């Protein structure tokens, strides 16, 4: 990824029993950092049984951000359904790791989720895939609408 010019990498490391594989996450983070890459722990985070403990561990490892919808992996729903858990994660992060809100985030959904959060410290971001698509393709107009909908937060 570094040789191809990427700015960062995204990974999720779980053990066979669904716990955070701290050793693997530490190795990947160390390698990424040595190559100048930012690190994001992906939505495997949503499969972990104790997200608050996982945030603390990922902060200790040096991961830059966590991608989460706030809903259990495999459950139906979106970031709005996970707003309470997202809020808990953001508060636990306390500005020490960026929380990236995912889960069907669209221009109309993002402000609704942000309005449900308590005041926070540090960085949060929104991630969208399906929420900015039109007829199966990413829409520049929808991306712009998403950016506009979260500007000023």
JSON list of C-alpha atoms in Angstrom, two decimals:
[
{"chain": "A", "resi": 1, "resn": "UNK", "atom": "CA", "xyz": [0.00, 0.00, 0.00]},
{"chain": "A", "resi": 2, "resn": "UNK", "atom": "CA", "xyz": [2.81, 2.41, 0.87]},
{"chain": "A", "resi": 3, "resn": "UNK", "atom": "CA", "xyz": [4.67, 1.65, -2.34]},
{"chain": "A", "resi": 4, "resn": "UNK", "atom": "CA", "xyz": [1.47, 2.30, -4.31]},
{"chain": "A", "resi": 5, "resn": "UNK", "atom": "CA", "xyz": [1.14, 5.74, -2.71]},
{"chain": "A", "resi": 6, "resn": "UNK", "atom": "CA", "xyz": [-1.61, 5.07, -0.17]},
{"chain": "A", "resi": 7, "resn": "UNK", "atom": "CA", "xyz": [-1.97, 7.39, 2.81]},
{"chain": "A", "resi": 8, "resn": "UNK", "atom": "CA", "xyz": [-3.18, 4.67, 5.12]},
{"chain": "A", "resi": 9, "resn": "UNK", "atom": "CA", "xyz": [-4.44, 1.16, 5.61]},
{"chain": "A", "resi": 10, "resn": "UNK", "atom": "CA", "xyz": [-7.59, -0.35, 7.06]},
{"chain": "A", "resi": 11, "resn": "UNK", "atom": "CA", "xyz": [-7.57, -3.66, 8.90]},
{"chain": "A", "resi": 12, "resn": "UNK", "atom": "CA", "xyz": [-9.49, -5.62, 11.51]},
{"chain": "A", "resi": 13, "resn": "UNK", "atom": "CA", "xyz": [-7.89, -8.29, 13.64]},
{"chain": "A", "resi": 14, "resn": "UNK", "atom": "CA", "xyz": [-10.04, -10.74, 15.57]},
{"chain": "A", "resi": 15, "resn": "UNK", "atom": "CA", "xyz": [-9.15, -14.00, 17.24]},
{"chain": "A", "resi": 16, "resn": "UNK", "atom": "CA", "xyz": [-10.93, -17.22, 16.36]},
{"chain": "A", "resi": 17, "resn": "UNK", "atom": "CA", "xyz": [-13.28, -16.61, 19.29]},
{"chain": "A", "resi": 18, "resn": "UNK", "atom": "CA", "xyz": [-14.15, -13.06, 18.25]},
{"chain": "A", "resi": 19, "resn": "UNK", "atom": "CA", "xyz": [-11.88, -11.06, 20.55]},
{"chain": "A", "resi": 20, "resn": "UNK", "atom": "CA", "xyz": [-9.53, -8.27, 19.53]},
{"chain": "A", "resi": 21, "resn": "UNK", "atom": "CA", "xyz": [-6.26, -9.82, 18.36]},
{"chain": "A", "resi": 22, "resn": "UNK", "atom": "CA", "xyz": [-4.03, -7.22, 19.98]},
{"chain": "A", "resi": 23, "resn": "UNK", "atom": "CA", "xyz": [-0.80, -8.87, 18.88]},
{"chain": "A", "resi": 24, "resn": "UNK", "atom": "CA", "xyz": [-1.78, -8.83, 15.21]},
{"chain": "A", "resi": 25, "resn": "UNK", "atom": "CA", "xyz": [-3.14, -5.28, 15.47]},
{"chain": "A", "resi": 26, "resn": "UNK", "atom": "CA", "xyz": [0.10, -4.15, 17.13]},
{"chain": "A", "resi": 27, "resn": "UNK", "atom": "CA", "xyz": [2.21, -5.77, 14.39]},
{"chain": "A", "resi": 28, "resn": "UNK", "atom": "CA", "xyz": [0.16, -4.27, 11.57]},
{"chain": "A", "resi": 29, "resn": "UNK", "atom": "CA", "xyz": [0.10, -0.84, 13.21]},
{"chain": "A", "resi": 30, "resn": "UNK", "atom": "CA", "xyz": [3.84, -0.89, 13.80]},
{"chain": "A", "resi": 31, "resn": "UNK", "atom": "CA", "xyz": [4.53, -1.85, 10.20]},
{"chain": "A", "resi": 32, "resn": "UNK", "atom": "CA", "xyz": [2.11, 0.75, 8.86]},
{"chain": "A", "resi": 33, "resn": "UNK", "atom": "CA", "xyz": [3.61, 3.50, 11.01]},
{"chain": "A", "resi": 34, "resn": "UNK", "atom": "CA", "xyz": [7.13, 2.55, 9.94]},
{"chain": "A", "resi": 35, "resn": "UNK", "atom": "CA", "xyz": [5.99, 3.14, 6.35]},
{"chain": "A", "resi": 36, "resn": "UNK", "atom": "CA", "xyz": [4.29, 6.45, 7.18]},
{"chain": "A", "resi": 37, "resn": "UNK", "atom": "CA", "xyz": [0.75, 5.09, 6.85]},
{"chain": "A", "resi": 38, "resn": "UNK", "atom": "CA", "xyz": [-2.24, 6.04, 8.96]},
{"chain": "A", "resi": 39, "resn": "UNK", "atom": "CA", "xyz": [-4.19, 3.13, 10.45]},
{"chain": "A", "resi": 40, "resn": "UNK", "atom": "CA", "xyz": [-7.91, 2.46, 10.72]},
{"chain": "A", "resi": 41, "resn": "UNK", "atom": "CA", "xyz": [-9.47, -0.49, 12.53]},
{"chain": "A", "resi": 42, "resn": "UNK", "atom": "CA", "xyz": [-12.44, -1.45, 10.35]},
{"chain": "A", "resi": 43, "resn": "UNK", "atom": "CA", "xyz": [-15.94, -2.59, 11.21]},
{"chain": "A", "resi": 44, "resn": "UNK", "atom": "CA", "xyz": [-14.61, -5.82, 12.67]},
{"chain": "A", "resi": 45, "resn": "UNK", "atom": "CA", "xyz": [-14.82, -3.52, 15.69]},
{"chain": "A", "resi": 46, "resn": "UNK", "atom": "CA", "xyz": [-18.60, -3.99, 15.63]},
{"chain": "A", "resi": 47, "resn": "UNK", "atom": "CA", "xyz": [-18.13, -7.73, 16.20]},
{"chain": "A", "resi": 48, "resn": "UNK", "atom": "CA", "xyz": [-16.24, -7.21, 19.47]},
{"chain": "A", "resi": 49, "resn": "UNK", "atom": "CA", "xyz": [-18.12, -7.96, 22.69]},
{"chain": "A", "resi": 50, "resn": "UNK", "atom": "CA", "xyz": [-16.63, -5.02, 24.66]},
{"chain": "A", "resi": 51, "resn": "UNK", "atom": "CA", "xyz": [-16.20, -1.97, 22.46]},
{"chain": "A", "resi": 52, "resn": "UNK", "atom": "CA", "xyz": [-15.06, 0.31, 25.27]},
{"chain": "A", "resi": 53, "resn": "UNK", "atom": "CA", "xyz": [-12.23, -2.04, 26.26]},
{"chain": "A", "resi": 54, "resn": "UNK", "atom": "CA", "xyz": [-11.36, -2.39, 22.58]},
{"chain": "A", "resi": 55, "resn": "UNK", "atom": "CA", "xyz": [-11.09, 1.39, 22.18]},
{"chain": "A", "resi": 56, "resn": "UNK", "atom": "CA", "xyz": [-8.68, 1.54, 25.11]},
{"chain": "A", "resi": 57, "resn": "UNK", "atom": "CA", "xyz": [-6.60, -1.28, 23.62]},
{"chain": "A", "resi": 58, "resn": "UNK", "atom": "CA", "xyz": [-6.53, 0.29, 20.15]},
{"chain": "A", "resi": 59, "resn": "UNK", "atom": "CA", "xyz": [-5.47, 3.62, 21.64]},
{"chain": "A", "resi": 60, "resn": "UNK", "atom": "CA", "xyz": [-2.64, 1.82, 23.46]},
{"chain": "A", "resi": 61, "resn": "UNK", "atom": "CA", "xyz": [-1.59, 0.12, 20.24]},
{"chain": "A", "resi": 62, "resn": "UNK", "atom": "CA", "xyz": [-1.50, 3.45, 18.42]},
{"chain": "A", "resi": 63, "resn": "UNK", "atom": "CA", "xyz": [-4.30, 2.95, 15.89]},
{"chain": "A", "resi": 64, "resn": "UNK", "atom": "CA", "xyz": [-5.40, 6.30, 14.44]},
{"chain": "A", "resi": 65, "resn": "UNK", "atom": "CA", "xyz": [-9.12, 5.69, 13.93]},
{"chain": "A", "resi": 66, "resn": "UNK", "atom": "CA", "xyz": [-11.94, 3.19, 14.37]},
{"chain": "A", "resi": 67, "resn": "UNK", "atom": "CA", "xyz": [-14.71, 2.60, 11.82]},
{"chain": "A", "resi": 68, "resn": "UNK", "atom": "CA", "xyz": [-18.00, 1.67, 13.48]},
{"chain": "A", "resi": 69, "resn": "UNK", "atom": "CA", "xyz": [-21.75, 1.79, 12.93]},
{"chain": "A", "resi": 70, "resn": "UNK", "atom": "CA", "xyz": [-22.54, 1.28, 16.60]},
{"chain": "A", "resi": 71, "resn": "UNK", "atom": "CA", "xyz": [-24.61, -1.82, 15.80]},
{"chain": "A", "resi": 72, "resn": "UNK", "atom": "CA", "xyz": [-23.53, -5.41, 16.22]},
{"chain": "A", "resi": 73, "resn": "UNK", "atom": "CA", "xyz": [-21.85, -6.93, 13.19]},
{"chain": "A", "resi": 74, "resn": "UNK", "atom": "CA", "xyz": [-24.42, -8.76, 11.09]},
{"chain": "A", "resi": 75, "resn": "UNK", "atom": "CA", "xyz": [-27.41, -6.95, 12.62]},
{"chain": "A", "resi": 76, "resn": "UNK", "atom": "CA", "xyz": [-29.71, -4.94, 10.42]},
{"chain": "A", "resi": 77, "resn": "UNK", "atom": "CA", "xyz": [-29.82, -1.21, 10.87]},
{"chain": "A", "resi": 78, "resn": "UNK", "atom": "CA", "xyz": [-27.74, 1.86, 10.32]},
{"chain": "A", "resi": 79, "resn": "UNK", "atom": "CA", "xyz": [-25.70, 4.42, 12.22]},
{"chain": "A", "resi": 80, "resn": "UNK", "atom": "CA", "xyz": [-28.84, 6.08, 13.52]},
{"chain": "A", "resi": 81, "resn": "UNK", "atom": "CA", "xyz": [-29.85, 2.78, 15.14]},
{"chain": "A", "resi": 82, "resn": "UNK", "atom": "CA", "xyz": [-26.37, 2.63, 16.66]},
{"chain": "A", "resi": 83, "resn": "UNK", "atom": "CA", "xyz": [-26.27, 6.27, 17.83]},
{"chain": "A", "resi": 84, "resn": "UNK", "atom": "CA", "xyz": [-26.22, 5.39, 21.54]},
{"chain": "A", "resi": 85, "resn": "UNK", "atom": "CA", "xyz": [-23.29, 3.01, 21.11]},
{"chain": "A", "resi": 86, "resn": "UNK", "atom": "CA", "xyz": [-21.53, 5.49, 18.81]},
{"chain": "A", "resi": 87, "resn": "UNK", "atom": "CA", "xyz": [-21.93, 8.13, 21.50]},
{"chain": "A", "resi": 88, "resn": "UNK", "atom": "CA", "xyz": [-20.43, 5.78, 24.11]},
{"chain": "A", "resi": 89, "resn": "UNK", "atom": "CA", "xyz": [-17.48, 5.04, 21.82]},
{"chain": "A", "resi": 90, "resn": "UNK", "atom": "CA", "xyz": [-16.87, 8.71, 21.08]},
{"chain": "A", "resi": 91, "resn": "UNK", "atom": "CA", "xyz": [-17.01, 9.60, 24.77]},
{"chain": "A", "resi": 92, "resn": "UNK", "atom": "CA", "xyz": [-14.65, 6.72, 25.65]},
{"chain": "A", "resi": 93, "resn": "UNK", "atom": "CA", "xyz": [-12.25, 7.82, 22.92]},
{"chain": "A", "resi": 94, "resn": "UNK", "atom": "CA", "xyz": [-12.13, 11.29, 24.50]},
{"chain": "A", "resi": 95, "resn": "UNK", "atom": "CA", "xyz": [-10.14, 12.70, 21.60]},
{"chain": "A", "resi": 96, "resn": "UNK", "atom": "CA", "xyz": [-7.42, 10.05, 21.78]},
{"chain": "A", "resi": 97, "resn": "UNK", "atom": "CA", "xyz": [-8.54, 8.16, 18.66]},
{"chain": "A", "resi": 98, "resn": "UNK", "atom": "CA", "xyz": [-10.78, 9.27, 15.81]},
{"chain": "A", "resi": 99, "resn": "UNK", "atom": "CA", "xyz": [-14.16, 7.57, 15.57]},
{"chain": "A", "resi": 100, "resn": "UNK", "atom": "CA", "xyz": [-15.42, 7.18, 12.00]},
{"chain": "A", "resi": 101, "resn": "UNK", "atom": "CA", "xyz": [-19.19, 6.77, 11.83]},
{"chain": "A", "resi": 102, "resn": "UNK", "atom": "CA", "xyz": [-20.34, 4.26, 9.22]},
{"chain": "A", "resi": 103, "resn": "UNK", "atom": "CA", "xyz": [-23.51, 2.34, 8.45]},
{"chain": "A", "resi": 104, "resn": "UNK", "atom": "CA", "xyz": [-25.65, 3.59, 5.56]},
{"chain": "A", "resi": 105, "resn": "UNK", "atom": "CA", "xyz": [-24.55, 7.16, 6.21]},
{"chain": "A", "resi": 106, "resn": "UNK", "atom": "CA", "xyz": [-26.29, 9.48, 3.77]},
{"chain": "A", "resi": 107, "resn": "UNK", "atom": "CA", "xyz": [-26.72, 13.26, 3.51]},
{"chain": "A", "resi": 108, "resn": "UNK", "atom": "CA", "xyz": [-30.01, 13.02, 5.42]},
{"chain": "A", "resi": 109, "resn": "UNK", "atom": "CA", "xyz": [-28.88, 10.44, 8.01]},
{"chain": "A", "resi": 110, "resn": "UNK", "atom": "CA", "xyz": [-25.55, 12.03, 9.03]},
{"chain": "A", "resi": 111, "resn": "UNK", "atom": "CA", "xyz": [-27.03, 15.13, 10.73]},
{"chain": "A", "resi": 112, "resn": "UNK", "atom": "CA", "xyz": [-29.59, 12.97, 12.54]},
{"chain": "A", "resi": 113, "resn": "UNK", "atom": "CA", "xyz": [-26.80, 10.82, 13.99]},
{"chain": "A", "resi": 114, "resn": "UNK", "atom": "CA", "xyz": [-24.65, 13.81, 14.92]},
{"chain": "A", "resi": 115, "resn": "UNK", "atom": "CA", "xyz": [-27.61, 15.44, 16.67]},
{"chain": "A", "resi": 116, "resn": "UNK", "atom": "CA", "xyz": [-27.94, 12.39, 18.93]},
{"chain": "A", "resi": 117, "resn": "UNK", "atom": "CA", "xyz": [-24.36, 12.63, 20.18]},
{"chain": "A", "resi": 118, "resn": "UNK", "atom": "CA", "xyz": [-23.29, 14.32, 23.37]},
{"chain": "A", "resi": 119, "resn": "UNK", "atom": "CA", "xyz": [-20.65, 17.02, 23.02]},
{"chain": "A", "resi": 120, "resn": "UNK", "atom": "CA", "xyz": [-17.32, 15.38, 22.26]},
{"chain": "A", "resi": 121, "resn": "UNK", "atom": "CA", "xyz": [-13.63, 16.09, 22.22]},
{"chain": "A", "resi": 122, "resn": "UNK", "atom": "CA", "xyz": [-11.38, 15.17, 19.33]},
{"chain": "A", "resi": 123, "resn": "UNK", "atom": "CA", "xyz": [-12.09, 14.16, 15.80]},
{"chain": "A", "resi": 124, "resn": "UNK", "atom": "CA", "xyz": [-14.97, 12.21, 14.42]},
{"chain": "A", "resi": 125, "resn": "UNK", "atom": "CA", "xyz": [-15.71, 11.58, 10.78]},
{"chain": "A", "resi": 126, "resn": "UNK", "atom": "CA", "xyz": [-18.41, 10.02, 8.65]},
{"chain": "A", "resi": 127, "resn": "UNK", "atom": "CA", "xyz": [-17.86, 7.26, 6.14]},
{"chain": "A", "resi": 128, "resn": "UNK", "atom": "CA", "xyz": [-20.27, 6.54, 3.36]},
{"chain": "A", "resi": 129, "resn": "UNK", "atom": "CA", "xyz": [-20.58, 4.02, 0.60]},
{"chain": "A", "resi": 130, "resn": "UNK", "atom": "CA", "xyz": [-24.16, 3.06, -0.14]},
{"chain": "A", "resi": 131, "resn": "UNK", "atom": "CA", "xyz": [-25.43, 6.37, 1.28]},
{"chain": "A", "resi": 132, "resn": "UNK", "atom": "CA", "xyz": [-23.91, 8.33, -1.59]},
{"chain": "A", "resi": 133, "resn": "UNK", "atom": "CA", "xyz": [-24.72, 6.02, -4.46]},
{"chain": "A", "resi": 134, "resn": "UNK", "atom": "CA", "xyz": [-27.18, 6.60, -7.26]},
{"chain": "A", "resi": 135, "resn": "UNK", "atom": "CA", "xyz": [-28.11, 3.65, -9.46]},
{"chain": "A", "resi": 136, "resn": "UNK", "atom": "CA", "xyz": [-25.21, 1.62, -8.06]},
{"chain": "A", "resi": 137, "resn": "UNK", "atom": "CA", "xyz": [-22.51, 4.23, -8.64]},
{"chain": "A", "resi": 138, "resn": "UNK", "atom": "CA", "xyz": [-20.99, 6.82, -6.36]},
{"chain": "A", "resi": 139, "resn": "UNK", "atom": "CA", "xyz": [-22.66, 10.14, -7.07]},
{"chain": "A", "resi": 140, "resn": "UNK", "atom": "CA", "xyz": [-20.58, 13.31, -6.91]},
{"chain": "A", "resi": 141, "resn": "UNK", "atom": "CA", "xyz": [-23.75, 15.25, -6.07]},
{"chain": "A", "resi": 142, "resn": "UNK", "atom": "CA", "xyz": [-24.52, 12.92, -3.15]},
{"chain": "A", "resi": 143, "resn": "UNK", "atom": "CA", "xyz": [-20.94, 13.17, -1.88]},
{"chain": "A", "resi": 144, "resn": "UNK", "atom": "CA", "xyz": [-21.18, 16.97, -2.01]},
{"chain": "A", "resi": 145, "resn": "UNK", "atom": "CA", "xyz": [-24.55, 16.83, -0.22]},
{"chain": "A", "resi": 146, "resn": "UNK", "atom": "CA", "xyz": [-23.01, 14.64, 2.51]},
{"chain": "A", "resi": 147, "resn": "UNK", "atom": "CA", "xyz": [-20.10, 17.02, 2.97]},
{"chain": "A", "resi": 148, "resn": "UNK", "atom": "CA", "xyz": [-22.49, 19.96, 3.12]},
{"chain": "A", "resi": 149, "resn": "UNK", "atom": "CA", "xyz": [-24.76, 18.18, 5.61]},
{"chain": "A", "resi": 150, "resn": "UNK", "atom": "CA", "xyz": [-21.93, 17.72, 8.13]},
{"chain": "A", "resi": 151, "resn": "UNK", "atom": "CA", "xyz": [-20.09, 21.00, 7.60]},
{"chain": "A", "resi": 152, "resn": "UNK", "atom": "CA", "xyz": [-19.85, 22.98, 10.78]},
{"chain": "A", "resi": 153, "resn": "UNK", "atom": "CA", "xyz": [-20.04, 20.05, 13.22]}
]
